[in-house]
């Protein structure tokens, strides 16, 4: 009963993001900087605040574009019996920017969260007393909420002096945090989450441009939009040569190249077979032998021609699924590079590219997914100017009649490839990594490893029993 009564007293007014946005107006993102005060700093601040301050702080550096817009910290100070949680923002010239109350736990006095009290704080500096009781007070308290008012004043004093000490007096320390911490953004593209992290000046604008580039190519090469240029080409199968844009032609040439390099283990003409198994729309089923036999004539390298323009044989359809994300990653990387970015990670989930390395590091560390454990990793790889891709039987698979069917098809049998749980590839570009991880999955550990050695790429293949086969250089 008492616990319930106490629980009911807790009032949440603002989330952390909301409070930080109030505390540092104009910031478009925050970088969290964990700070431990030295004994001397703690003592110096204690004298200015007239109260002992904790040694551990998380200071949120508010950033707008590439510049520091201000700082904030979230603190808990006890009002009468319980802590009040609030955010305090501080400007780059050590003035209180604003105060925002997040959680209030006292029985009375919650008026402290109102603007009539908090509006007194913006503009107060390190030379202000920031006190609402006593003879030398410079704030008006709200009667009935005196202790809570004093708690907010004390917390504001603490945050102001801590931020002044660690960052306002040493802006280079804040800049060092910003350099260490990349700008990160994620958006849904091609039915998956695309995450881009980039360091350096102009990183945010470069990331925006990279997302736009991926959206642009997605419109052309997706087979999930019947109006995309690739879908229209597929729909014109059997109608003779078709004019295609330079963008689509470049993509088709990449598909053709990797079909040839893998001797058809990667083969985008499996499109109609992917649909027959229901891997395209999720209506999974096991097609009959006759059905697969009938589809056989739609599949193969000779079913499409790129000599002058693009031409597909009747019934043929190209599936971009095994190479499209890698292709898009390479285009995104080209945009980042063109904008002067030298350190970034473009992560499309199964396919990634590591551009340069984070400051002071050897490369970007990528976890190789455990095919038997969601969220598990079997090992990590550190990459610099290299691509990585994994194809896994755990994705989009289904069970029927006690048998598991995975979404990667062996173009020779038109059935899900067996003998591989996952195939990971490291190589120079993401298009190759994506196409090859699919192809090596189809080929299985022995033939897959042999092809990887021949193409001078690194691979780690895991079979359904968990046995690992790797190239010498993995
Ligand atoms: P990934 O996850 O990159 O290995 O791509 C797998 C997707 O590519 C599947 O969901 C199918 O749409 C398509 N696909 C399946 N088997 C093949 C294959 N042997 N060659 C090319 N694309 C394939
Ligand atoms: Mg692939």
Tab-separated table of C-alpha atoms and ligand atoms in Angstrom:
chain	number	residue	atom	x	y	z
A	1	UNK	CA	0.000	0.000	0.000
A	2	UNK	CA	2.762	2.413	0.946
A	3	UNK	CA	4.758	1.469	-2.101
A	4	UNK	CA	1.726	2.177	-4.261
A	5	UNK	CA	1.169	5.497	-2.590
A	6	UNK	CA	4.806	6.477	-3.174
A	7	UNK	CA	4.715	5.294	-6.750
A	8	UNK	CA	1.734	7.516	-7.411
A	9	UNK	CA	3.711	10.570	-6.309
A	10	UNK	CA	6.164	10.222	-9.180
A	11	UNK	CA	5.310	12.661	-11.940
A	12	UNK	CA	7.153	12.415	-15.223
A	13	UNK	CA	6.916	15.622	-17.166
A	14	UNK	CA	9.571	15.343	-19.858
A	15	UNK	CA	11.698	12.641	-21.466
A	16	UNK	CA	15.451	13.105	-21.564
A	17	UNK	CA	15.343	14.133	-25.238
A	18	UNK	CA	12.601	16.663	-24.583
A	19	UNK	CA	14.432	18.118	-21.593
A	20	UNK	CA	17.738	18.393	-23.476
A	21	UNK	CA	15.990	20.140	-26.381
A	22	UNK	CA	14.676	22.758	-23.938
A	23	UNK	CA	18.001	23.091	-22.119
A	24	UNK	CA	20.034	23.686	-25.285
A	25	UNK	CA	17.715	25.320	-27.793
A	26	UNK	CA	18.928	25.042	-31.390
A	27	UNK	CA	21.021	21.875	-30.942
A	28	UNK	CA	20.334	19.314	-33.639
A	29	UNK	CA	22.056	16.480	-31.796
A	30	UNK	CA	23.802	15.690	-28.511
A	31	UNK	CA	27.068	13.934	-27.822
A	32	UNK	CA	27.278	12.426	-24.352
A	33	UNK	CA	30.624	13.081	-22.652
A	34	UNK	CA	31.294	11.089	-19.460
A	35	UNK	CA	33.337	13.286	-17.119
A	36	UNK	CA	35.145	12.478	-13.867
A	37	UNK	CA	36.220	15.574	-11.951
A	38	UNK	CA	39.709	15.536	-10.467
A	39	UNK	CA	39.990	16.161	-6.726
A	40	UNK	CA	41.254	19.707	-7.420
A	41	UNK	CA	38.407	20.443	-9.835
A	42	UNK	CA	35.890	19.054	-7.314
A	43	UNK	CA	37.311	21.290	-4.573
A	44	UNK	CA	37.390	24.404	-6.786
A	45	UNK	CA	33.799	23.832	-7.841
A	46	UNK	CA	32.696	23.106	-4.254
A	47	UNK	CA	33.941	26.529	-3.211
A	48	UNK	CA	32.075	28.295	-6.005
A	49	UNK	CA	28.863	26.276	-5.559
A	50	UNK	CA	29.063	26.326	-1.747
A	51	UNK	CA	28.147	22.642	-1.715
A	52	UNK	CA	30.019	19.376	-2.440
A	53	UNK	CA	29.464	18.206	-6.019
A	54	UNK	CA	29.553	14.605	-7.287
A	55	UNK	CA	32.692	13.597	-9.204
A	56	UNK	CA	30.915	11.703	-12.009
A	57	UNK	CA	28.935	13.600	-14.625
A	58	UNK	CA	27.544	13.053	-18.082
A	59	UNK	CA	27.686	16.305	-19.971
A	60	UNK	CA	25.618	16.469	-23.151
A	61	UNK	CA	27.364	18.581	-25.746
A	62	UNK	CA	24.656	20.130	-27.917
A	63	UNK	CA	25.777	20.416	-31.524
A	64	UNK	CA	24.361	22.416	-34.376
A	65	UNK	CA	25.999	21.561	-37.703
A	66	UNK	CA	29.636	21.243	-36.698
A	67	UNK	CA	29.572	23.839	-33.896
A	68	UNK	CA	28.909	23.534	-30.167
A	69	UNK	CA	25.491	25.099	-29.469
A	70	UNK	CA	25.706	24.672	-25.704
A	71	UNK	CA	25.982	22.078	-22.961
A	72	UNK	CA	23.591	20.364	-20.603
A	73	UNK	CA	23.578	17.961	-17.701
A	74	UNK	CA	20.802	16.110	-15.939
A	75	UNK	CA	20.934	16.134	-12.188
A	76	UNK	CA	18.955	14.799	-9.212
A	77	UNK	CA	18.729	17.034	-6.184
A	78	UNK	CA	16.601	16.182	-3.161
A	79	UNK	CA	13.777	18.644	-2.548
A	80	UNK	CA	12.318	17.762	0.827
A	81	UNK	CA	12.473	13.944	0.877
A	82	UNK	CA	12.894	12.852	-2.722
A	83	UNK	CA	15.113	13.767	-5.636
A	84	UNK	CA	13.872	16.053	-8.380
A	85	UNK	CA	15.330	15.187	-11.792
A	86	UNK	CA	15.966	18.097	-14.109
A	87	UNK	CA	18.115	19.218	-16.997
A	88	UNK	CA	20.182	22.396	-16.944
A	89	UNK	CA	21.499	23.945	-20.129
A	90	UNK	CA	24.564	26.180	-20.187
A	91	UNK	CA	25.662	28.483	-23.014
A	92	UNK	CA	29.172	28.524	-24.456
A	93	UNK	CA	29.824	31.708	-22.443
A	94	UNK	CA	28.845	30.120	-19.118
A	95	UNK	CA	25.324	31.443	-18.653
A	96	UNK	CA	22.314	29.313	-17.734
A	97	UNK	CA	20.447	28.685	-21.009
A	98	UNK	CA	17.384	27.059	-19.441
A	99	UNK	CA	16.169	24.590	-16.830
A	100	UNK	CA	13.628	21.828	-17.517
A	101	UNK	CA	12.094	19.604	-14.815
A	102	UNK	CA	11.807	15.980	-15.927
A	103	UNK	CA	10.610	14.015	-12.884
A	104	UNK	CA	9.094	15.230	-9.618
A	105	UNK	CA	8.649	12.930	-6.644
A	106	UNK	CA	7.667	15.177	-3.745
A	107	UNK	CA	4.175	15.265	-2.355
A	108	UNK	CA	3.908	19.026	-2.640
A	109	UNK	CA	5.812	21.807	-4.367
A	110	UNK	CA	5.613	20.632	-7.951
A	111	UNK	CA	4.996	24.254	-8.992
A	112	UNK	CA	8.798	24.501	-9.332
A	113	UNK	CA	8.387	23.009	-12.757
A	114	UNK	CA	6.365	26.012	-13.871
A	115	UNK	CA	7.827	28.745	-16.040
A	116	UNK	CA	7.043	31.438	-13.467
A	117	UNK	CA	9.848	29.932	-11.397
A	118	UNK	CA	12.167	28.571	-14.102
A	119	UNK	CA	12.064	31.761	-16.220
A	120	UNK	CA	14.309	33.399	-13.635
A	121	UNK	CA	17.269	31.189	-14.561
A	122	UNK	CA	18.211	31.928	-18.189
A	123	UNK	CA	21.084	34.425	-18.336
A	124	UNK	CA	22.404	33.829	-14.775
A	125	UNK	CA	26.176	33.475	-14.849
A	126	UNK	CA	28.991	32.085	-12.719
A	127	UNK	CA	29.070	35.371	-10.790
A	128	UNK	CA	25.384	35.010	-9.772
A	129	UNK	CA	24.492	33.492	-6.421
A	130	UNK	CA	21.611	31.435	-7.867
A	131	UNK	CA	19.874	31.118	-4.548
A	132	UNK	CA	16.250	31.633	-3.561
A	133	UNK	CA	16.498	31.692	0.225
A	134	UNK	CA	18.679	33.680	2.569
A	135	UNK	CA	19.523	37.355	2.654
A	136	UNK	CA	21.589	37.355	-0.550
A	137	UNK	CA	19.049	35.543	-2.679
A	138	UNK	CA	18.707	36.545	-6.306
A	139	UNK	CA	15.711	34.334	-7.174
A	140	UNK	CA	12.094	34.548	-6.019
A	141	UNK	CA	10.815	31.284	-4.609
A	142	UNK	CA	7.272	29.955	-4.849
A	143	UNK	CA	5.708	29.852	-1.410
A	144	UNK	CA	4.840	26.323	-0.385
A	145	UNK	CA	7.617	25.012	-2.628
A	146	UNK	CA	10.633	26.627	-0.975
A	147	UNK	CA	12.697	23.466	-0.554
A	148	UNK	CA	12.076	22.336	-4.102
A	149	UNK	CA	12.956	25.822	-5.364
A	150	UNK	CA	16.213	25.711	-3.428
A	151	UNK	CA	16.978	22.220	-4.781
A	152	UNK	CA	16.611	23.413	-8.358
A	153	UNK	CA	18.756	26.458	-7.636
A	154	UNK	CA	21.478	24.283	-6.099
A	155	UNK	CA	21.453	21.795	-8.995
A	156	UNK	CA	21.608	24.627	-11.495
A	157	UNK	CA	24.591	26.124	-9.674
A	158	UNK	CA	26.341	22.762	-9.707
A	159	UNK	CA	25.767	22.100	-13.387
A	160	UNK	CA	26.746	25.658	-14.360
A	161	UNK	CA	30.048	25.514	-12.489
A	162	UNK	CA	30.883	21.946	-13.553
A	163	UNK	CA	30.294	22.765	-17.233
A	164	UNK	CA	32.192	26.028	-16.860
A	165	UNK	CA	35.152	24.158	-15.376
A	166	UNK	CA	35.314	21.213	-17.796
A	167	UNK	CA	34.183	22.697	-21.102
A	168	UNK	CA	33.560	26.472	-21.204
A	169	UNK	CA	37.103	27.191	-20.003
A	170	UNK	CA	38.456	24.434	-22.276
A	171	UNK	CA	36.453	24.412	-25.509
A	172	UNK	CA	39.155	22.213	-27.058
A	173	UNK	CA	38.121	19.432	-24.640
A	174	UNK	CA	34.559	19.561	-26.006
A	175	UNK	CA	35.819	19.586	-29.598
A	176	UNK	CA	37.921	16.494	-28.868
A	177	UNK	CA	34.726	14.672	-27.819
A	178	UNK	CA	32.981	15.722	-31.009
A	179	UNK	CA	35.837	14.432	-33.121
A	180	UNK	CA	35.879	11.131	-31.303
A	181	UNK	CA	32.144	10.687	-31.650
A	182	UNK	CA	30.881	10.303	-35.202
A	183	UNK	CA	27.665	11.809	-36.472
A	184	UNK	CA	25.239	8.873	-36.712
A	185	UNK	CA	22.003	8.604	-38.648
A	186	UNK	CA	19.709	5.734	-39.628
A	187	UNK	CA	16.922	5.546	-42.162
A	188	UNK	CA	14.883	2.750	-43.710
A	189	UNK	CA	16.023	2.091	-47.250
A	190	UNK	CA	15.406	-0.911	-49.506
A	191	UNK	CA	13.323	-2.528	-46.792
A	192	UNK	CA	16.182	-2.513	-44.271
A	193	UNK	CA	17.819	-0.120	-41.828
A	194	UNK	CA	20.720	1.811	-43.334
A	195	UNK	CA	23.006	3.263	-40.680
A	196	UNK	CA	25.721	5.753	-41.496
A	197	UNK	CA	28.332	7.050	-39.046
A	198	UNK	CA	30.843	9.658	-40.202
A	199	UNK	CA	33.529	11.831	-38.655
A	200	UNK	CA	34.786	15.244	-39.627
A	201	UNK	CA	33.588	18.583	-40.849
A	202	UNK	CA	30.446	18.466	-42.944
A	203	UNK	CA	29.656	14.918	-41.784
A	204	UNK	CA	25.967	15.600	-41.249
A	205	UNK	CA	25.409	17.126	-44.686
A	206	UNK	CA	27.456	14.347	-46.299
A	207	UNK	CA	25.344	11.688	-44.570
A	208	UNK	CA	22.137	13.400	-45.727
A	209	UNK	CA	23.466	13.408	-49.290
A	210	UNK	CA	24.432	9.722	-49.031
A	211	UNK	CA	20.902	8.795	-47.877
A	212	UNK	CA	19.488	10.736	-50.815
A	213	UNK	CA	21.759	8.901	-53.215
A	214	UNK	CA	20.586	5.545	-51.858
A	215	UNK	CA	16.950	6.655	-52.180
A	216	UNK	CA	17.666	7.657	-55.787
A	217	UNK	CA	19.200	4.317	-56.775
A	218	UNK	CA	16.534	2.406	-54.827
A	219	UNK	CA	13.845	3.976	-57.034
A	220	UNK	CA	15.652	2.620	-60.103
A	221	UNK	CA	16.702	-0.882	-59.034
A	222	UNK	CA	14.051	-2.041	-56.579
A	223	UNK	CA	11.760	-4.885	-57.590
A	224	UNK	CA	9.295	-3.993	-54.844
A	225	UNK	CA	7.956	-1.050	-56.870
A	226	UNK	CA	6.311	-2.092	-60.144
A	227	UNK	CA	7.158	1.360	-61.538
A	228	UNK	CA	10.902	1.139	-60.953
A	229	UNK	CA	13.026	1.021	-64.059
A	230	UNK	CA	14.156	-2.528	-63.233
A	231	UNK	CA	10.539	-3.667	-62.733
A	232	UNK	CA	9.605	-2.147	-66.099
A	233	UNK	CA	12.510	-3.933	-67.741
A	234	UNK	CA	11.380	-7.204	-66.119
A	235	UNK	CA	7.824	-6.577	-67.324
A	236	UNK	CA	9.148	-6.136	-70.881
A	237	UNK	CA	10.799	-9.596	-70.883
A	238	UNK	CA	10.231	-11.172	-74.275
A	239	UNK	CA	9.526	-7.808	-75.934
A	240	UNK	CA	12.978	-7.345	-77.440
A	241	UNK	CA	15.779	-4.884	-76.532
A	242	UNK	CA	14.850	-2.052	-74.176
A	243	UNK	CA	16.475	1.332	-73.730
A	244	UNK	CA	17.684	1.731	-70.150
A	245	UNK	CA	19.238	4.642	-68.240
A	246	UNK	CA	22.980	4.792	-67.617
A	247	UNK	CA	22.255	4.195	-63.909
A	248	UNK	CA	20.357	0.978	-64.556
A	249	UNK	CA	22.885	-0.155	-67.168
A	250	UNK	CA	25.734	0.228	-64.662
A	251	UNK	CA	23.807	-1.899	-62.169
A	252	UNK	CA	22.986	-4.556	-64.781
A	253	UNK	CA	26.667	-4.670	-65.739
A	254	UNK	CA	27.618	-5.235	-62.100
A	255	UNK	CA	25.134	-8.146	-61.942
A	256	UNK	CA	26.475	-9.588	-65.153
A	257	UNK	CA	30.062	-9.263	-63.933
A	258	UNK	CA	29.414	-11.160	-60.699
A	259	UNK	CA	27.382	-13.816	-62.496
A	260	UNK	CA	30.472	-14.470	-64.604
A	261	UNK	CA	33.008	-14.232	-61.760
A	262	UNK	CA	31.050	-16.775	-59.702
A	263	UNK	CA	30.307	-19.040	-62.628
A	264	UNK	CA	26.598	-18.558	-62.027
A	265	UNK	CA	26.447	-19.264	-58.277
A	266	UNK	CA	25.253	-15.682	-58.044
A	267	UNK	CA	22.547	-15.460	-60.678
A	268	UNK	CA	19.899	-12.720	-60.569
A	269	UNK	CA	17.704	-14.596	-63.068
A	270	UNK	CA	16.502	-16.718	-60.135
A	271	UNK	CA	13.852	-13.968	-59.784
A	272	UNK	CA	10.839	-16.070	-60.901
A	273	UNK	CA	12.035	-18.989	-58.740
A	274	UNK	CA	12.382	-16.729	-55.683
A	275	UNK	CA	8.734	-15.787	-56.259
A	276	UNK	CA	7.649	-19.424	-56.690
A	277	UNK	CA	9.058	-20.245	-53.223
A	278	UNK	CA	7.298	-17.210	-51.789
A	279	UNK	CA	10.541	-15.544	-50.674
A	280	UNK	CA	9.556	-12.366	-52.532
A	281	UNK	CA	6.264	-11.665	-50.768
A	282	UNK	CA	6.536	-13.910	-47.691
A	283	UNK	CA	3.840	-16.376	-48.855
A	284	UNK	CA	6.207	-19.280	-48.410
A	285	UNK	CA	5.498	-22.602	-50.115
A	286	UNK	CA	7.371	-25.539	-51.577
A	287	UNK	CA	6.855	-25.555	-55.362
A	288	UNK	CA	6.308	-28.898	-57.076
A	289	UNK	CA	9.061	-30.509	-59.180
A	290	UNK	CA	7.017	-29.792	-62.326
A	291	UNK	CA	6.645	-26.149	-61.418
A	292	UNK	CA	10.397	-25.797	-60.884
A	293	UNK	CA	11.117	-27.655	-64.103
A	294	UNK	CA	8.855	-25.236	-65.970
A	295	UNK	CA	10.775	-22.283	-64.470
A	296	UNK	CA	14.122	-23.729	-65.521
A	297	UNK	CA	13.840	-22.135	-68.982
A	298	UNK	CA	13.616	-18.657	-67.398
A	299	UNK	CA	16.890	-19.025	-65.495
A	300	UNK	CA	20.461	-18.618	-66.673
A	301	UNK	CA	23.069	-16.275	-68.046
A	302	UNK	CA	21.806	-16.657	-71.627
A	303	UNK	CA	18.328	-15.451	-70.610
A	304	UNK	CA	19.428	-11.830	-70.707
A	305	UNK	CA	21.577	-9.820	-72.992
A	306	UNK	CA	23.358	-6.533	-72.401
A	307	UNK	CA	25.222	-6.053	-75.633
A	308	UNK	CA	23.595	-2.922	-77.012
A	309	UNK	CA	20.647	-2.432	-74.743
A	310	UNK	CA	19.096	-4.664	-72.136
A	311	UNK	CA	16.996	-7.601	-73.251
A	312	UNK	CA	15.349	-10.352	-71.223
A	313	UNK	CA	13.961	-13.584	-72.633
A	314	UNK	CA	10.240	-14.209	-72.152
A	315	UNK	CA	9.464	-15.290	-68.573
A	316	UNK	CA	12.839	-14.083	-67.245
A	317	UNK	CA	13.106	-11.537	-64.415
A	318	UNK	CA	16.129	-10.104	-62.631
A	319	UNK	CA	16.206	-10.152	-58.824
A	320	UNK	CA	18.386	-7.373	-57.362
A	321	UNK	CA	18.140	-8.851	-53.836
A	322	UNK	CA	21.597	-10.386	-53.548
A	323	UNK	CA	23.596	-7.371	-54.748
A	324	UNK	CA	21.418	-4.227	-54.541
A	325	UNK	CA	22.310	-3.255	-50.978
A	326	UNK	CA	26.024	-3.632	-51.629
A	327	UNK	CA	25.683	-1.586	-54.794
A	328	UNK	CA	23.868	1.143	-52.863
A	329	UNK	CA	26.538	1.084	-50.122
A	330	UNK	CA	29.244	1.750	-52.736
A	331	UNK	CA	27.271	4.698	-54.143
A	332	UNK	CA	26.788	6.091	-50.622
A	333	UNK	CA	30.524	5.768	-49.943
A	334	UNK	CA	31.302	7.602	-53.213
A	335	UNK	CA	29.076	10.496	-52.097
A	336	UNK	CA	30.763	10.647	-48.675
A	337	UNK	CA	34.223	10.634	-50.282
A	338	UNK	CA	33.255	13.318	-52.808
A	339	UNK	CA	32.314	15.503	-49.843
A	340	UNK	CA	35.697	15.058	-48.240
A	341	UNK	CA	34.745	12.492	-45.595
A	342	UNK	CA	37.674	10.215	-44.804
A	343	UNK	CA	36.219	8.251	-41.905
A	344	UNK	CA	32.785	6.618	-42.042
A	345	UNK	CA	30.919	3.364	-41.603
A	346	UNK	CA	28.058	2.649	-43.988
A	347	UNK	CA	26.085	-0.218	-42.482
A	348	UNK	CA	23.231	-1.806	-44.392
A	349	UNK	CA	22.903	-4.661	-41.902
A	350	UNK	CA	24.101	-7.586	-43.978
A	351	UNK	CA	26.522	-5.461	-46.045
A	352	UNK	CA	28.844	-2.744	-44.803
A	353	UNK	CA	31.707	-0.542	-45.910
A	354	UNK	CA	34.400	0.852	-43.617
A	355	UNK	CA	35.870	4.077	-44.972
A	356	UNK	CA	39.161	4.968	-43.292
A	357	UNK	CA	39.174	4.538	-39.536
A	358	UNK	CA	37.768	6.378	-36.520
A	359	UNK	CA	40.308	8.910	-35.142
A	360	UNK	CA	43.146	7.155	-33.345
A	361	UNK	CA	41.973	3.680	-34.353
A	362	UNK	CA	43.141	1.061	-36.837
A	363	UNK	CA	39.746	0.597	-38.422
A	364	UNK	CA	36.045	0.053	-37.863
A	365	UNK	CA	35.156	-3.022	-35.856
A	366	UNK	CA	32.341	-5.126	-37.255
A	367	UNK	CA	30.737	-8.113	-35.560
A	368	UNK	CA	30.287	-11.263	-37.648
A	369	UNK	CA	26.839	-12.569	-36.814
A	370	UNK	CA	26.427	-15.985	-35.271
A	371	UNK	CA	24.068	-17.843	-37.637
A	372	UNK	CA	22.644	-19.826	-34.720
A	373	UNK	CA	22.058	-16.998	-32.250
A	374	UNK	CA	20.164	-13.841	-32.933
A	375	UNK	CA	22.233	-10.889	-31.591
A	376	UNK	CA	25.231	-13.240	-31.134
A	377	UNK	CA	28.569	-12.725	-32.890
A	378	UNK	CA	31.113	-15.420	-33.725
A	379	UNK	CA	34.023	-12.980	-34.036
A	380	UNK	CA	34.800	-9.394	-34.970
A	381	UNK	CA	36.810	-7.988	-37.853
A	382	UNK	CA	38.493	-4.581	-37.970
A	383	UNK	CA	38.279	-3.064	-41.430
A	384	UNK	CA	39.716	-0.006	-43.101
A	385	UNK	CA	38.774	0.928	-46.681
A	386	UNK	CA	37.143	-2.447	-47.116
A	387	UNK	CA	33.707	-3.982	-47.462
A	388	UNK	CA	32.039	-6.774	-45.544
A	389	UNK	CA	28.930	-8.826	-46.229
A	390	UNK	CA	27.195	-11.826	-44.674
A	391	UNK	CA	24.559	-14.043	-46.270
A	392	UNK	CA	22.696	-16.174	-43.775
A	393	UNK	CA	20.209	-18.981	-43.972
A	394	UNK	CA	18.571	-17.569	-40.810
A	395	UNK	CA	17.066	-14.700	-42.787
A	396	UNK	CA	13.663	-15.089	-44.435
A	397	UNK	CA	13.592	-18.865	-43.964
A	398	UNK	CA	10.556	-21.051	-43.404
A	399	UNK	CA	9.737	-24.581	-42.302
A	400	UNK	CA	7.482	-27.030	-44.079
A	401	UNK	CA	7.088	-30.756	-43.487
A	402	UNK	CA	9.805	-30.642	-40.797
A	403	UNK	CA	12.358	-29.178	-43.205
A	404	UNK	CA	13.862	-25.697	-43.189
A	405	UNK	CA	14.089	-23.722	-46.390
A	406	UNK	CA	16.369	-20.682	-46.639
A	407	UNK	CA	16.006	-17.810	-49.104
A	408	UNK	CA	19.249	-18.310	-51.020
A	409	UNK	CA	18.662	-20.542	-54.018
A	410	UNK	CA	21.117	-22.768	-55.809
A	411	UNK	CA	20.628	-21.770	-59.467
A	412	UNK	CA	21.559	-25.345	-60.482
A	413	UNK	CA	18.752	-26.999	-58.538
A	414	UNK	CA	16.346	-24.026	-58.155
A	415	UNK	CA	16.056	-25.119	-54.507
A	416	UNK	CA	17.405	-23.511	-51.345
A	417	UNK	CA	21.147	-24.094	-51.113
A	418	UNK	CA	22.047	-26.544	-48.349
A	419	UNK	CA	25.330	-27.113	-46.576
A	420	UNK	CA	25.906	-23.529	-45.430
A	421	UNK	CA	24.591	-21.636	-42.400
A	422	UNK	CA	26.324	-18.370	-43.241
A	423	UNK	CA	28.911	-16.974	-45.623
A	424	UNK	CA	30.843	-13.801	-44.808
A	425	UNK	CA	33.155	-11.993	-47.204
A	426	UNK	CA	35.685	-9.177	-46.824
A	427	UNK	CA	36.870	-7.498	-50.003
A	428	UNK	CA	37.515	-4.154	-51.666
A	429	UNK	CA	33.977	-3.031	-52.489
A	430	UNK	CA	30.493	-3.664	-51.167
A	431	UNK	CA	28.963	-4.687	-54.500
A	432	UNK	CA	31.450	-7.551	-54.712
A	433	UNK	CA	31.073	-8.426	-51.028
A	434	UNK	CA	27.287	-8.661	-51.314
A	435	UNK	CA	27.261	-10.705	-54.532
A	436	UNK	CA	30.049	-12.957	-53.271
A	437	UNK	CA	28.560	-13.690	-49.863
A	438	UNK	CA	25.464	-14.963	-51.685
A	439	UNK	CA	27.528	-16.933	-54.223
A	440	UNK	CA	29.803	-18.535	-51.596
A	441	UNK	CA	26.741	-19.475	-49.544
A	442	UNK	CA	25.426	-21.318	-52.623
A	443	UNK	CA	28.764	-23.034	-53.256
A	444	UNK	CA	29.255	-24.167	-49.651
A	445	UNK	CA	32.433	-24.316	-47.523
A	446	UNK	CA	34.763	-26.219	-49.850
A	447	UNK	CA	33.974	-24.792	-53.284
A	448	UNK	CA	33.172	-21.415	-51.731
A	449	UNK	CA	36.553	-21.140	-50.047
A	450	UNK	CA	38.301	-22.202	-53.256
A	451	UNK	CA	36.525	-19.479	-55.272
A	452	UNK	CA	37.373	-16.895	-52.595
A	453	UNK	CA	41.073	-17.830	-52.774
A	454	UNK	CA	40.951	-17.577	-56.554
A	455	UNK	CA	39.283	-14.133	-56.459
A	456	UNK	CA	41.672	-13.018	-53.658
A	457	UNK	CA	38.909	-12.147	-51.207
A	458	UNK	CA	38.598	-13.335	-47.609
A	459	UNK	CA	35.758	-15.502	-46.419
A	460	UNK	CA	34.467	-17.276	-43.341
A	461	UNK	CA	31.933	-19.999	-44.077
A	462	UNK	CA	29.967	-21.698	-41.323
A	463	UNK	CA	28.172	-24.959	-42.022
A	464	UNK	CA	24.903	-26.109	-40.389
A	465	UNK	CA	26.909	-27.980	-37.699
A	466	UNK	CA	28.790	-24.802	-36.802
A	467	UNK	CA	32.084	-25.845	-38.385
A	468	UNK	CA	34.080	-22.929	-39.744
A	469	UNK	CA	36.042	-22.859	-42.999
A	470	UNK	CA	38.144	-19.774	-43.769
A	471	UNK	CA	40.548	-18.464	-46.357
A	472	UNK	CA	44.189	-18.260	-45.269
A	473	UNK	CA	44.057	-14.471	-44.930
A	474	UNK	CA	40.829	-14.227	-42.878
B	1	LIG	P1	21.681	-12.025	-49.821
B	1	LIG	O1	20.961	-11.836	-48.543
B	1	LIG	O2	22.519	-10.862	-50.247
B	1	LIG	O3	22.473	-13.295	-49.870
B	1	LIG	O4	20.585	-12.104	-50.987
B	1	LIG	C1	19.605	-13.083	-50.998
B	1	LIG	C2	18.469	-12.678	-51.906
B	1	LIG	O5	18.910	-12.696	-53.275
B	1	LIG	C3	17.300	-13.622	-51.840
B	1	LIG	O6	16.338	-13.188	-50.913
B	1	LIG	C4	16.777	-13.629	-53.266
B	1	LIG	O7	15.921	-12.504	-53.480
B	1	LIG	C5	18.014	-13.440	-54.093
B	1	LIG	N1	18.704	-14.686	-54.420
B	1	LIG	C6	18.522	-15.920	-53.903
B	1	LIG	N2	19.394	-16.786	-54.414
B	1	LIG	C7	20.165	-16.104	-55.298
B	1	LIG	C8	21.258	-16.438	-56.130
B	1	LIG	N3	21.763	-17.675	-56.168
B	1	LIG	N4	21.789	-15.461	-56.900
B	1	LIG	C9	21.300	-14.214	-56.877
B	1	LIG	N5	20.281	-13.833	-56.111
B	1	LIG	C10	19.719	-14.757	-55.306
B	2	LIG	MG1	24.312	-10.787	-51.218
